[in-house]
PDB file of N, CA, C and O in Angstrom:
ATOM      1  N   UNK S  10     141.092 109.989 139.237  1.00 38.00           N
ATOM      2  CA  UNK S  10     140.357 111.126 139.110  1.00 38.00           C
ATOM      3  C   UNK S  10     139.927 110.814 138.170  1.00 38.00           C
ATOM      4  O   UNK S  10     140.561 110.867 137.115  1.00 38.00           O
ATOM      5  N   UNK S  11     138.210 110.927 137.587  1.00 53.00           N
ATOM      6  CA  UNK S  11     138.446 111.071 136.448  1.00 53.00           C
ATOM      7  C   UNK S  11     137.881 112.446 135.955  1.00 53.00           C
ATOM      8  O   UNK S  11     137.326 113.892 135.778  1.00 53.00           O
ATOM      9  N   UNK S  12     138.857 112.294 134.221  1.00 73.00           N
ATOM     10  CA  UNK S  12     138.207 113.282 133.672  1.00 73.00           C
ATOM     11  C   UNK S  12     137.545 113.681 132.575  1.00 73.00           C
ATOM     12  O   UNK S  12     137.249 112.582 132.316  1.00 73.00           O
ATOM     13  N   UNK S  13     136.856 114.534 132.807  1.00 92.00           N
ATOM     14  CA  UNK S  13     135.480 114.469 131.805  1.00 92.00           C
ATOM     15  C   UNK S  13     136.215 115.456 130.567  1.00 92.00           C
ATOM     16  O   UNK S  13     137.074 116.145 130.409  1.00 92.00           O
ATOM     17  N   UNK S  14     135.698 114.961 128.896  1.00 95.00           N
ATOM     18  CA  UNK S  14     135.489 115.681 128.149  1.00 95.00           C
ATOM     19  C   UNK S  14     134.478 116.128 127.958  1.00 95.00           C
ATOM     20  O   UNK S  14     133.433 115.756 127.391  1.00 95.00           O
ATOM     21  N   UNK S  15     134.772 116.712 126.317  1.00 96.00           N
ATOM     22  CA  UNK S  15     133.966 117.729 125.455  1.00 96.00           C
ATOM     23  C   UNK S  15     134.059 116.974 124.049  1.00 96.00           C
ATOM     24  O   UNK S  15     135.131 117.457 123.842  1.00 96.00           O
ATOM     25  N   UNK S  16     132.948 116.948 122.936  1.00 97.00           N
ATOM     26  CA  UNK S  16     132.936 116.050 122.253  1.00 97.00           C
ATOM     27  C   UNK S  16     132.607 117.161 121.513  1.00 97.00           C
ATOM     28  O   UNK S  16     130.775 117.457 121.592  1.00 97.00           O
ATOM     29  N   UNK S  17     132.959 118.173 120.146  1.00 97.00           N
ATOM     30  CA  UNK S  17     132.355 119.372 119.346  1.00 97.00           C
ATOM     31  C   UNK S  17     132.455 118.606 117.982  1.00 97.00           C
ATOM     32  O   UNK S  17     133.054 118.303 117.810  1.00 97.00           O
ATOM     33  N   UNK S  18     131.198 119.246 117.880  1.00 97.00           N
ATOM     34  CA  UNK S  18     131.193 119.173 116.226  1.00 97.00           C
ATOM     35  C   UNK S  18     131.591 119.984 115.194  1.00 97.00           C
ATOM     36  O   UNK S  18     131.294 121.879 115.788  1.00 97.00           O
ATOM     37  N   UNK S  19     132.911 119.918 114.188  1.00 96.00           N
ATOM     38  CA  UNK S  19     133.082 121.190 113.573  1.00 96.00           C
ATOM     39  C   UNK S  19     133.514 121.265 112.187  1.00 96.00           C
ATOM     40  O   UNK S  19     134.477 119.786 112.097  1.00 96.00           O
ATOM     41  N   UNK S  20     132.752 121.538 110.889  1.00 95.00           N
ATOM     42  CA  UNK S  20     132.950 120.960 110.524  1.00 95.00           C
ATOM     43  C   UNK S  20     133.273 119.970 108.964  1.00 95.00           C
ATOM     44  O   UNK S  20     134.316 119.338 108.776  1.00 95.00           O
ATOM     45  N   UNK S  21     132.215 119.034 109.379  1.00 95.00           N
ATOM     46  CA  UNK S  21     132.555 117.756 109.534  1.00 95.00           C
ATOM     47  C   UNK S  21     133.571 116.307 109.910  1.00 95.00           C
ATOM     48  O   UNK S  21     132.841 115.380 109.915  1.00 95.00           O
ATOM     49  N   UNK S  22     133.481 117.329 110.855  1.00 97.00           N
ATOM     50  CA  UNK S  22     134.418 116.162 112.191  1.00 97.00           C
ATOM     51  C   UNK S  22     134.670 116.436 113.340  1.00 97.00           C
ATOM     52  O   UNK S  22     133.089 117.421 113.786  1.00 97.00           O
ATOM     53  N   UNK S  23     134.762 115.514 114.610  1.00 97.00           N
ATOM     54  CA  UNK S  23     134.762 116.217 115.632  1.00 97.00           C
ATOM     55  C   UNK S  23     135.836 116.668 116.449  1.00 97.00           C
ATOM     56  O   UNK S  23     136.606 115.828 115.979  1.00 97.00           O
ATOM     57  N   UNK S  24     136.009 116.914 117.295  1.00 98.00           N
ATOM     58  CA  UNK S  24     137.018 117.878 118.356  1.00 98.00           C
ATOM     59  C   UNK S  24     137.067 117.590 119.488  1.00 98.00           C
ATOM     60  O   UNK S  24     136.019 117.639 119.727  1.00 98.00           O
ATOM     61  N   UNK S  25     137.651 116.699 120.376  1.00 98.00           N
ATOM     62  CA  UNK S  25     137.673 116.291 121.541  1.00 98.00           C
ATOM     63  C   UNK S  25     138.625 117.320 122.290  1.00 98.00           C
ATOM     64  O   UNK S  25     139.373 117.505 122.420  1.00 98.00           O
ATOM     65  N   UNK S  26     138.071 117.980 123.497  1.00 98.00           N
ATOM     66  CA  UNK S  26     138.927 118.916 124.261  1.00 98.00           C
ATOM     67  C   UNK S  26     138.587 118.777 125.712  1.00 98.00           C
ATOM     68  O   UNK S  26     137.424 117.523 126.288  1.00 98.00           O
ATOM     69  N   UNK S  27     139.225 118.583 126.918  1.00 95.00           N
ATOM     70  CA  UNK S  27     139.392 118.230 128.113  1.00 95.00           C
ATOM     71  C   UNK S  27     138.357 119.016 128.702  1.00 95.00           C
ATOM     72  O   UNK S  27     137.870 120.226 128.621  1.00 95.00           O
ATOM     73  N   UNK S  28     138.477 118.901 130.179  1.00 93.00           N
ATOM     74  CA  UNK S  28     137.602 119.639 131.390  1.00 93.00           C
ATOM     75  C   UNK S  28     138.286 121.496 130.946  1.00 93.00           C
ATOM     76  O   UNK S  28     136.834 122.124 131.622  1.00 93.00           O
ATOM     77  N   UNK S  29     139.253 121.322 130.622  1.00 95.00           N
ATOM     78  CA  UNK S  29     139.422 122.792 130.508  1.00 95.00           C
ATOM     79  C   UNK S  29     139.408 123.906 129.272  1.00 95.00           C
ATOM     80  O   UNK S  29     140.097 124.615 129.778  1.00 95.00           O
ATOM     81  N   UNK S  30     138.834 122.665 128.829  1.00 96.00           N
ATOM     82  CA  UNK S  30     138.387 123.429 127.493  1.00 96.00           C
ATOM     83  C   UNK S  30     140.405 123.252 126.173  1.00 96.00           C
ATOM     84  O   UNK S  30     140.280 124.085 124.906  1.00 96.00           O
ATOM     85  N   UNK S  31     141.263 122.209 126.962  1.00 97.00           N
ATOM     86  CA  UNK S  31     142.089 122.159 126.409  1.00 97.00           C
ATOM     87  C   UNK S  31     141.762 120.861 124.814  1.00 97.00           C
ATOM     88  O   UNK S  31     141.729 120.048 125.385  1.00 97.00           O
ATOM     89  N   UNK S  32     142.311 121.738 123.461  1.00 97.00           N
ATOM     90  CA  UNK S  32     142.173 121.076 122.312  1.00 97.00           C
ATOM     91  C   UNK S  32     142.503 119.443 122.538  1.00 97.00           C
ATOM     92  O   UNK S  32     144.078 119.775 123.273  1.00 97.00           O
ATOM     93  N   UNK S  33     142.354 118.522 122.747  1.00 96.00           N
ATOM     94  CA  UNK S  33     142.917 116.903 122.967  1.00 96.00           C
ATOM     95  C   UNK S  33     143.342 116.183 121.282  1.00 96.00           C
ATOM     96  O   UNK S  33     144.412 115.779 121.155  1.00 96.00           O
ATOM     97  N   UNK S  34     142.234 115.645 120.686  1.00 97.00           N
ATOM     98  CA  UNK S  34     142.509 115.205 119.337  1.00 97.00           C
ATOM     99  C   UNK S  34     140.690 115.691 118.001  1.00 97.00           C
ATOM    100  O   UNK S  34     139.582 115.933 119.111  1.00 97.00           O
ATOM    101  N   UNK S  35     141.004 115.500 117.167  1.00 97.00           N
ATOM    102  CA  UNK S  35     140.315 114.716 116.828  1.00 97.00           C
ATOM    103  C   UNK S  35     139.904 113.914 115.887  1.00 97.00           C
ATOM    104  O   UNK S  35     140.496 113.138 115.619  1.00 97.00           O
ATOM    105  N   UNK S  36     138.282 113.666 115.520  1.00 98.00           N
ATOM    106  CA  UNK S  36     137.764 112.160 114.446  1.00 98.00           C
ATOM    107  C   UNK S  36     136.868 112.131 113.472  1.00 98.00           C
ATOM    108  O   UNK S  36     136.495 113.240 113.903  1.00 98.00           O
ATOM    109  N   UNK S  37     137.306 111.359 112.654  1.00 97.00           N
ATOM    110  CA  UNK S  37     136.137 111.484 112.269  1.00 97.00           C
ATOM    111  C   UNK S  37     134.742 111.294 112.427  1.00 97.00           C
ATOM    112  O   UNK S  37     133.552 112.273 111.128  1.00 97.00           O
ATOM    113  N   UNK S  38     134.373 110.609 113.337  1.00 97.00           N
ATOM    114  CA  UNK S  38     133.626 110.421 113.679  1.00 97.00           C
ATOM    115  C   UNK S  38     132.920 110.515 115.748  1.00 97.00           C
ATOM    116  O   UNK S  38     133.790 110.373 115.969  1.00 97.00           O
ATOM    117  N   UNK S  39     131.906 110.576 115.829  1.00 97.00           N
ATOM    118  CA  UNK S  39     131.920 110.614 117.430  1.00 97.00           C
ATOM    119  C   UNK S  39     132.014 109.099 117.737  1.00 97.00           C
ATOM    120  O   UNK S  39     132.876 109.601 118.907  1.00 97.00           O
ATOM    121  N   UNK S  40     132.000 108.428 117.430  1.00 97.00           N
ATOM    122  CA  UNK S  40     132.250 107.186 117.782  1.00 97.00           C
ATOM    123  C   UNK S  40     133.583 106.579 117.973  1.00 97.00           C
ATOM    124  O   UNK S  40     134.446 106.110 118.933  1.00 97.00           O
ATOM    125  N   UNK S  41     134.338 107.427 116.608  1.00 97.00           N
ATOM    126  CA  UNK S  41     135.869 107.079 116.564  1.00 97.00           C
ATOM    127  C   UNK S  41     136.211 107.670 117.579  1.00 97.00           C
ATOM    128  O   UNK S  41     137.582 107.029 118.737  1.00 97.00           O
ATOM    129  N   UNK S  42     135.761 109.038 118.022  1.00 97.00           N
ATOM    130  CA  UNK S  42     136.196 110.009 119.553  1.00 97.00           C
ATOM    131  C   UNK S  42     136.073 109.121 120.180  1.00 97.00           C
ATOM    132  O   UNK S  42     137.155 108.549 121.359  1.00 97.00           O
ATOM    133  N   UNK S  43     134.789 108.212 120.663  1.00 96.00           N
ATOM    134  CA  UNK S  43     134.745 107.575 122.202  1.00 96.00           C
ATOM    135  C   UNK S  43     135.453 106.230 122.026  1.00 96.00           C
ATOM    136  O   UNK S  43     135.844 106.178 123.307  1.00 96.00           O
ATOM    137  N   UNK S  44     135.488 106.176 120.893  1.00 96.00           N
ATOM    138  CA  UNK S  44     136.563 104.459 121.194  1.00 96.00           C
ATOM    139  C   UNK S  44     137.858 105.193 121.309  1.00 96.00           C
ATOM    140  O   UNK S  44     138.738 104.479 122.388  1.00 96.00           O
ATOM    141  N   UNK S  45     138.552 106.457 121.356  1.00 96.00           N
ATOM    142  CA  UNK S  45     139.835 106.790 121.128  1.00 96.00           C
ATOM    143  C   UNK S  45     140.439 107.420 123.072  1.00 96.00           C
ATOM    144  O   UNK S  45     140.783 106.605 123.412  1.00 96.00           O
ATOM    145  N   UNK S  46     138.658 107.695 123.351  1.00 95.00           N
ATOM    146  CA  UNK S  46     138.879 108.029 124.728  1.00 95.00           C
ATOM    147  C   UNK S  46     138.871 106.415 125.490  1.00 95.00           C
ATOM    148  O   UNK S  46     139.482 107.130 126.630  1.00 95.00           O
ATOM    149  N   UNK S  47     138.055 106.174 124.974  1.00 94.00           N
ATOM    150  CA  UNK S  47     138.408 104.270 126.080  1.00 94.00           C
ATOM    151  C   UNK S  47     139.880 104.036 125.819  1.00 94.00           C
ATOM    152  O   UNK S  47     140.035 103.537 127.220  1.00 94.00           O
ATOM    153  N   UNK S  48     140.324 104.272 124.739  1.00 94.00           N
ATOM    154  CA  UNK S  48     141.894 103.348 124.879  1.00 94.00           C
ATOM    155  C   UNK S  48     142.691 104.380 125.760  1.00 94.00           C
ATOM    156  O   UNK S  48     143.758 104.002 126.297  1.00 94.00           O
ATOM    157  N   UNK S  49     142.734 105.735 125.543  1.00 89.00           N
ATOM    158  CA  UNK S  49     143.606 106.496 126.567  1.00 89.00           C
ATOM    159  C   UNK S  49     143.041 105.495 128.028  1.00 89.00           C
ATOM    160  O   UNK S  49     144.276 106.042 128.994  1.00 89.00           O
ATOM    161  N   UNK S  50     141.891 105.692 128.105  1.00 87.00           N
ATOM    162  CA  UNK S  50     141.257 105.312 130.053  1.00 87.00           C
ATOM    163  C   UNK S  50     142.259 103.795 129.842  1.00 87.00           C
ATOM    164  O   UNK S  50     142.733 103.869 131.486  1.00 87.00           O
ATOM    165  N   UNK S  51     142.218 103.575 129.527  1.00 85.00           N
ATOM    166  CA  UNK S  51     142.907 102.224 129.602  1.00 85.00           C
ATOM    167  C   UNK S  51     143.904 101.421 130.322  1.00 85.00           C
ATOM    168  O   UNK S  51     145.098 102.599 129.865  1.00 85.00           O
TER     169      UNK S  51
END
């Protein structure tokens, strides 16, 4: 099963939430968040 994530811009950084709206982690940039999501999937 593939889980979907939402990246939200908040006060100069990004926050990542899962499909149920639960906070997962924050990152400085969208590309950093995407990289972290790829690492989680591996």
